[in-house]
Short mmCIF file of C-alpha atoms in Angstrom, two decimals:
data_model
loop_
_atom_site.label_atom_id
_atom_site.label_comp_id
_atom_site.label_asym_id
_atom_site.label_seq_id
_atom_site.Cartn_x
_atom_site.Cartn_y
_atom_site.Cartn_z
CA MET A 1 -34.23 -28.95 -286.27
CA THR A 2 -35.51 -28.86 -282.65
CA ARG A 3 -37.67 -25.79 -281.69
CA TYR A 4 -37.25 -24.39 -278.27
CA LEU A 5 -39.84 -22.05 -276.75
CA PRO A 6 -38.49 -19.77 -273.92
CA GLY A 7 -40.49 -19.90 -270.74
CA GLY A 8 -40.15 -18.77 -267.20
CA ARG A 9 -38.61 -20.57 -264.27
CA TYR A 10 -41.62 -20.23 -261.88
CA ASP A 11 -44.57 -21.13 -264.09
CA GLY A 12 -45.50 -24.69 -262.82
CA ALA A 13 -42.26 -25.36 -261.23
CA LEU A 14 -42.97 -23.33 -258.07
CA GLY A 15 -46.17 -25.36 -257.35
CA VAL A 16 -44.27 -28.47 -257.79
CA LEU A 17 -41.19 -27.63 -255.56
CA ALA A 18 -43.62 -26.05 -252.95
CA GLY A 19 -45.81 -29.24 -252.72
CA ILE A 20 -42.62 -31.44 -252.33
CA GLU A 21 -41.48 -28.90 -249.57
CA VAL A 22 -44.83 -29.06 -247.82
CA VAL A 23 -44.83 -32.96 -247.62
CA ALA A 24 -41.19 -32.90 -246.58
CA THR A 25 -41.99 -30.54 -243.68
CA LEU A 26 -45.00 -32.74 -242.50
CA HIS A 27 -42.68 -35.71 -242.68
CA GLN A 28 -39.93 -34.16 -240.69
CA ALA A 29 -42.40 -32.98 -238.09
CA GLY A 30 -43.80 -36.43 -237.88
CA GLN A 31 -47.25 -35.08 -238.48
CA ARG A 32 -49.98 -37.25 -239.63
CA LEU A 33 -53.20 -35.97 -241.32
CA ASN A 34 -56.76 -37.35 -241.75
CA HIS A 35 -55.99 -37.91 -245.50
CA PRO A 36 -53.27 -39.27 -247.65
CA ILE A 37 -51.37 -36.53 -249.44
CA GLU A 38 -50.05 -36.80 -253.11
CA VAL A 39 -47.74 -34.29 -255.01
CA ILE A 40 -48.70 -34.55 -258.59
CA VAL A 41 -46.51 -33.26 -261.52
CA PHE A 42 -48.62 -32.89 -264.50
CA THR A 43 -47.11 -32.57 -268.03
CA ASP A 44 -48.45 -30.81 -271.05
CA GLU A 45 -50.61 -28.03 -269.27
CA GLU A 46 -49.56 -25.66 -272.17
CA GLY A 47 -50.96 -28.14 -274.73
CA GLU A 48 -53.99 -30.45 -274.30
CA MET A 49 -53.56 -30.96 -270.56
CA ILE A 50 -53.28 -34.72 -271.15
CA GLY A 51 -52.28 -35.51 -267.58
CA SER A 52 -54.97 -33.86 -265.61
CA LYS A 53 -57.75 -34.59 -268.25
CA ALA A 54 -56.76 -38.36 -267.96
CA MET A 55 -56.99 -38.10 -264.12
CA ALA A 56 -60.46 -36.23 -264.29
CA GLY A 57 -61.76 -38.52 -267.02
CA THR A 58 -62.34 -35.67 -269.47
CA LEU A 59 -59.65 -36.72 -272.17
CA HIS A 60 -60.99 -38.22 -275.35
CA LEU A 61 -58.75 -40.88 -276.52
CA ASP A 62 -60.53 -41.77 -279.80
CA ASN A 63 -58.18 -39.66 -281.84
CA PRO A 64 -54.63 -39.33 -280.34
CA GLU A 65 -53.22 -37.85 -283.67
CA PRO A 66 -53.33 -34.24 -282.46
CA PHE A 67 -50.97 -35.18 -279.42
CA ARG A 68 -47.52 -34.53 -280.96
CA ARG A 69 -44.36 -32.64 -279.91
CA LEU A 70 -43.25 -29.46 -281.60
CA ASP A 71 -41.01 -31.62 -283.59
CA GLY A 72 -43.89 -33.64 -284.73
CA THR A 73 -42.95 -37.01 -282.86
CA ALA A 74 -46.25 -38.70 -281.79
CA ILE A 75 -46.90 -38.97 -278.06
CA GLN A 76 -47.01 -42.73 -278.34
CA THR A 77 -43.46 -42.99 -279.37
CA CYS A 78 -42.48 -40.45 -276.60
CA LEU A 79 -44.10 -42.73 -274.07
CA GLN A 80 -42.62 -45.98 -275.28
CA ARG A 81 -39.15 -44.22 -275.10
CA ILE A 82 -39.49 -43.79 -271.23
CA GLY A 83 -41.31 -47.12 -270.66
CA GLY A 84 -44.82 -45.68 -270.89
CA ASP A 85 -47.95 -47.03 -272.40
CA TRP A 86 -50.42 -44.85 -274.23
CA ASP A 87 -53.09 -47.52 -273.87
CA ALA A 88 -52.91 -47.48 -270.11
CA LEU A 89 -53.89 -43.84 -269.74
CA PRO A 90 -57.41 -44.65 -268.66
CA THR A 91 -56.02 -46.27 -265.45
CA ALA A 92 -54.94 -42.70 -264.31
CA GLN A 93 -58.64 -41.72 -263.73
CA ARG A 94 -59.69 -40.89 -260.39
CA THR A 95 -63.23 -40.18 -259.09
CA ALA A 96 -64.85 -37.75 -256.52
CA GLN A 97 -64.62 -40.54 -254.01
CA ASP A 98 -60.82 -40.84 -254.49
CA LEU A 99 -60.12 -37.16 -253.72
CA ALA A 100 -60.98 -34.97 -250.74
CA ALA A 101 -59.64 -31.80 -252.36
CA TYR A 102 -56.91 -30.27 -254.71
CA LEU A 103 -54.70 -27.42 -253.84
CA GLU A 104 -52.18 -25.66 -256.07
CA LEU A 105 -49.67 -22.82 -255.68
CA HIS A 106 -49.05 -20.83 -258.65
CA VAL A 107 -47.39 -17.61 -259.96
CA GLU A 108 -50.06 -15.23 -260.95
CA GLN A 109 -48.71 -14.53 -264.64
CA GLY A 110 -50.22 -11.35 -264.51
CA GLY A 111 -49.88 -7.89 -262.97
CA VAL A 112 -53.16 -7.64 -260.80
CA LEU A 113 -51.52 -8.56 -257.37
CA GLU A 114 -48.90 -5.92 -257.94
CA SER A 115 -51.48 -3.32 -258.97
CA VAL A 116 -53.47 -3.76 -255.83
CA GLN A 117 -50.35 -4.18 -253.73
CA CYS A 118 -51.49 -7.59 -252.25
CA GLN A 119 -49.10 -10.58 -251.28
CA ILE A 120 -51.49 -13.58 -252.00
CA GLY A 121 -54.03 -14.08 -254.77
CA VAL A 122 -57.14 -16.22 -253.50
CA VAL A 123 -58.49 -17.57 -256.88
CA GLN A 124 -62.19 -17.44 -257.25
CA GLY A 125 -62.09 -19.81 -260.42
CA ILE A 126 -60.44 -20.31 -263.65
CA VAL A 127 -61.84 -18.57 -266.61
CA SER A 128 -63.37 -20.20 -269.58
CA LEU A 129 -61.48 -20.10 -272.87
CA HIS A 130 -63.29 -20.26 -276.31
CA ARG A 131 -61.19 -20.09 -279.37
CA TYR A 132 -62.61 -19.41 -282.90
CA GLN A 133 -61.03 -20.07 -286.18
CA VAL A 134 -62.11 -17.17 -288.63
CA VAL A 135 -61.62 -17.17 -292.49
CA ILE A 136 -62.51 -14.12 -294.49
CA THR A 137 -62.60 -14.53 -298.27
CA GLY A 138 -63.07 -11.77 -301.01
CA ARG A 139 -61.68 -11.29 -304.47
CA PRO A 140 -57.92 -10.81 -305.00
CA ASN A 141 -57.40 -8.09 -307.47
CA HIS A 142 -54.98 -5.42 -308.83
CA ALA A 143 -54.31 -2.70 -306.22
CA GLY A 144 -53.93 0.04 -308.89
CA THR A 145 -56.81 -0.60 -311.27
CA THR A 146 -59.66 -1.55 -308.89
CA PRO A 147 -61.75 1.21 -307.67
CA MET A 148 -62.48 1.33 -304.09
CA PRO A 149 -66.36 0.66 -304.39
CA LEU A 150 -65.57 -2.41 -306.26
CA ARG A 151 -63.24 -4.09 -304.02
CA GLN A 152 -63.80 -7.07 -301.69
CA ASP A 153 -60.88 -6.07 -299.57
CA VAL A 154 -60.63 -8.85 -296.85
CA LEU A 155 -58.07 -7.01 -294.91
CA TYR A 156 -60.23 -4.09 -294.46
CA ALA A 157 -62.94 -6.47 -293.37
CA ALA A 158 -60.41 -8.05 -290.88
CA SER A 159 -59.53 -4.67 -289.51
CA LEU A 160 -63.14 -4.07 -288.80
CA LEU A 161 -63.55 -7.34 -287.06
CA VAL A 162 -60.44 -6.92 -284.93
CA ALA A 163 -61.98 -3.52 -283.84
CA ALA A 164 -65.37 -5.43 -283.07
CA VAL A 165 -63.37 -8.07 -281.06
CA HIS A 166 -62.04 -5.32 -278.88
CA ASP A 167 -65.50 -3.59 -278.58
CA VAL A 168 -67.22 -6.74 -277.33
CA ALA A 169 -64.75 -7.17 -274.51
CA THR A 170 -64.80 -3.53 -273.45
CA ASN A 171 -68.53 -2.75 -273.54
CA PRO A 172 -69.96 -3.28 -271.20
CA PRO A 173 -66.93 -2.99 -268.84
CA GLY A 174 -65.99 -6.28 -266.87
CA ASP A 175 -63.38 -8.78 -266.33
CA GLN A 176 -63.71 -10.52 -269.85
CA VAL A 177 -61.00 -10.31 -272.28
CA ALA A 178 -60.91 -10.96 -276.11
CA THR A 179 -57.93 -11.22 -278.32
CA VAL A 180 -56.93 -11.57 -282.07
CA GLY A 181 -53.50 -13.26 -281.58
CA TYR A 182 -52.93 -14.96 -284.87
CA LEU A 183 -53.40 -13.47 -288.32
CA THR A 184 -52.16 -14.25 -291.96
CA VAL A 185 -52.86 -12.82 -295.26
CA GLN A 186 -52.90 -14.08 -298.92
CA PRO A 187 -51.36 -13.44 -301.22
CA ASN A 188 -49.54 -10.73 -299.10
CA ALA A 189 -48.16 -8.73 -302.01
CA ALA A 190 -47.82 -4.94 -302.32
CA ASN A 191 -49.81 -4.48 -305.33
CA ILE A 192 -52.79 -6.96 -304.75
CA VAL A 193 -56.02 -6.48 -302.89
CA LEU A 194 -55.88 -9.35 -300.67
CA GLY A 195 -58.21 -12.37 -301.17
CA ARG A 196 -58.04 -14.23 -297.80
CA VAL A 197 -57.32 -13.58 -294.28
CA ASP A 198 -57.19 -16.29 -291.46
CA LEU A 199 -57.21 -15.21 -287.91
CA THR A 200 -58.22 -16.63 -284.36
CA ILE A 201 -60.20 -15.20 -281.62
CA ASP A 202 -59.86 -15.96 -278.13
CA LEU A 203 -62.44 -15.20 -275.55
CA HIS A 204 -61.99 -15.48 -271.78
CA ASP A 205 -64.29 -15.04 -268.79
CA LEU A 206 -65.33 -16.67 -265.50
CA SER A 207 -69.03 -16.71 -266.78
CA LEU A 208 -70.24 -18.71 -269.82
CA GLU A 209 -73.02 -16.25 -270.04
CA VAL A 210 -70.61 -13.54 -270.68
CA ILE A 211 -68.70 -15.57 -273.26
CA ASN A 212 -72.08 -16.30 -275.08
CA ARG A 213 -73.11 -12.68 -275.07
CA MET A 214 -69.70 -11.68 -276.63
CA VAL A 215 -70.17 -14.43 -279.41
CA ASN A 216 -73.63 -13.17 -280.18
CA HIS A 217 -72.38 -9.63 -280.52
CA LEU A 218 -69.59 -10.70 -282.80
CA GLN A 219 -71.99 -12.62 -284.98
CA GLN A 220 -74.13 -9.48 -285.41
CA ARG A 221 -71.01 -7.29 -286.29
CA ILE A 222 -69.84 -9.91 -288.56
CA GLN A 223 -73.10 -9.89 -290.62
CA ALA A 224 -72.68 -5.94 -290.84
CA ILE A 225 -69.12 -6.35 -291.76
CA THR A 226 -69.92 -8.75 -294.57
CA SER A 227 -72.58 -6.57 -295.83
CA ALA A 228 -70.35 -3.37 -296.00
CA THR A 229 -67.43 -5.01 -297.35
CA HIS A 230 -68.95 -7.65 -299.87
CA THR A 231 -66.77 -10.45 -298.23
CA LYS A 232 -67.58 -13.62 -296.79
CA ILE A 233 -66.70 -14.30 -293.04
CA GLN A 234 -66.63 -17.89 -291.47
CA MET A 235 -66.23 -18.21 -287.88
CA GLN A 236 -66.06 -21.80 -286.52
CA PRO A 237 -65.18 -23.04 -282.84
CA GLN A 238 -61.75 -24.39 -282.65
CA TYR A 239 -61.29 -25.06 -278.91
CA ALA A 240 -63.28 -24.64 -275.84
CA VAL A 241 -62.60 -24.95 -271.92
CA ASP A 242 -65.46 -24.54 -269.59
CA PRO A 243 -64.89 -22.34 -266.34
CA THR A 244 -64.21 -24.07 -263.05
CA LEU A 245 -64.99 -22.24 -259.94
CA ALA A 246 -62.67 -22.67 -256.86
CA SER A 247 -64.31 -24.11 -253.71
CA ALA A 248 -65.89 -21.43 -251.41
CA THR A 249 -64.77 -23.46 -248.47
CA LEU A 250 -61.02 -23.49 -249.77
CA GLN A 251 -61.28 -19.92 -250.72
CA THR A 252 -62.39 -18.93 -247.09
CA THR A 253 -59.61 -21.13 -245.61
CA ILE A 254 -56.93 -19.63 -247.78
CA ALA A 255 -58.02 -16.11 -246.76
CA ALA A 256 -58.10 -17.05 -243.10
CA VAL A 257 -54.58 -18.44 -243.46
CA CYS A 258 -53.51 -15.32 -244.97
CA ASP A 259 -54.88 -13.26 -241.94
CA SER A 260 -53.23 -15.52 -239.52
CA LEU A 261 -49.71 -15.17 -241.21
CA GLN A 262 -50.51 -11.45 -241.50
CA LEU A 263 -50.40 -11.60 -245.36
CA SER A 264 -52.54 -9.21 -247.56
CA HIS A 265 -54.78 -11.08 -250.01
CA TYR A 266 -56.97 -10.26 -252.86
CA SER A 267 -59.89 -12.43 -254.45
CA MET A 268 -59.40 -12.81 -258.07
CA SER A 269 -59.95 -15.03 -261.35
CA SER A 270 -57.39 -16.97 -262.89
CA ARG A 271 -57.21 -15.83 -266.53
CA ALA A 272 -54.77 -18.47 -267.46
CA ILE A 273 -55.55 -22.04 -267.95
CA HIS A 274 -54.37 -24.69 -265.23
CA ASP A 275 -54.53 -28.35 -264.62
CA ALA A 276 -56.63 -27.35 -261.52
CA GLN A 277 -59.39 -26.41 -263.90
CA GLU A 278 -59.83 -30.12 -264.93
CA ILE A 279 -59.29 -31.68 -261.51
CA GLY A 280 -61.77 -29.21 -260.22
CA ARG A 281 -64.44 -30.79 -262.06
CA ILE A 282 -64.42 -33.99 -259.89
CA THR A 283 -63.17 -32.69 -256.52
CA PRO A 284 -63.09 -29.22 -254.55
CA MET A 285 -60.34 -27.14 -256.04
CA GLY A 286 -58.33 -24.27 -254.54
CA MET A 287 -55.49 -22.17 -255.97
CA ILE A 288 -53.10 -19.75 -254.26
CA PHE A 289 -51.39 -16.99 -256.41
CA VAL A 290 -48.15 -15.23 -255.66
CA PRO A 291 -47.08 -12.01 -257.77
CA SER A 292 -45.25 -12.18 -261.01
CA GLN A 293 -42.91 -9.12 -261.12
CA ALA A 294 -44.31 -6.52 -263.75
CA GLY A 295 -46.94 -9.23 -264.83
CA VAL A 296 -44.40 -11.07 -266.97
CA SER A 297 -44.85 -14.83 -267.67
CA HIS A 298 -44.07 -17.21 -270.37
CA ALA A 299 -40.79 -15.32 -270.71
CA GLU A 300 -37.24 -15.91 -269.60
CA ASP A 301 -37.35 -12.82 -267.40
CA GLU A 302 -40.35 -13.95 -265.29
CA TYR A 303 -39.70 -13.47 -261.70
CA THR A 304 -41.08 -14.03 -258.24
CA SER A 305 -38.89 -13.08 -255.40
CA PRO A 306 -37.66 -15.83 -252.60
CA GLU A 307 -39.67 -14.13 -250.13
CA GLN A 308 -42.81 -14.19 -252.18
CA CYS A 309 -42.35 -17.89 -253.02
CA SER A 310 -41.85 -18.67 -249.27
CA GLN A 311 -45.00 -16.80 -248.44
CA GLY A 312 -46.95 -18.80 -251.00
CA ALA A 313 -45.56 -22.11 -249.69
CA ASN A 314 -46.45 -21.22 -246.03
CA VAL A 315 -50.14 -20.45 -247.15
CA LEU A 316 -50.19 -23.76 -249.13
CA LEU A 317 -49.10 -25.69 -246.10
CA ASN A 318 -51.21 -23.97 -243.62
CA THR A 319 -54.24 -24.23 -245.81
CA LEU A 320 -53.61 -27.94 -246.32
CA LEU A 321 -53.40 -28.30 -242.41
#
């Protein structure tokens, strides 16, 4: 049975259509620039970012096994169906000498621009994502006959850890965020003190120093939790993407364009991961955000008005010029 994930019609698609429109506008005007222009449509941004990593030379091809569709089909099979060749992927790689700059228009996917009542977001950089897999083990036992002091209650330990994740993201105050987004329990029965909990922790910030600080504080809290609950907690790195700062020149240019078009603008970090993060490792990168209504994204009711889309496309065009 095929599994479909609901998504918004602006996430990614707006940048693609705006890029095509910019090139069409320049072509219709007969305008020649100092550099060739390419519109790139990447695939798999929500997964392993295969396309942008291949172009940036950061994709590890040693083990292609993890690259599969939701229905389990290997990427090699999918590529063969459309005439592609997985083994030719290294030919997509570019270098810093190949690219003068990379520009991308995207919906914000959050509610910051609406909250500050600004029309355009000037992206300062794309935050780092560090994900950890956590396993908490204890002793499953009878819920009625096991006294509280003698329990190794992993769910209680997990609740303390979830609170600790919230604490490290809010103290001291800042832009960092931390989330427990996946949690399962075993054996998940009403009359049993649980024996195992699996969960994930996501940490996001533009600064690796802040990420490392949160990890260190979490490890200290984990030691205290294991001592208090007589459980065992293992926290292993699962996935990490380093932050990428946007080009200062491109940020200044985007802001100046907004001023010339009389559009209000706001400097902000991108809390979502984008292909620009990988391409920005080999060439100056800039991103332009337009508002997402009510901050909704990755959902069918994601919405950015036609006027806001047009404003973003105009900023993209004039920044390129």
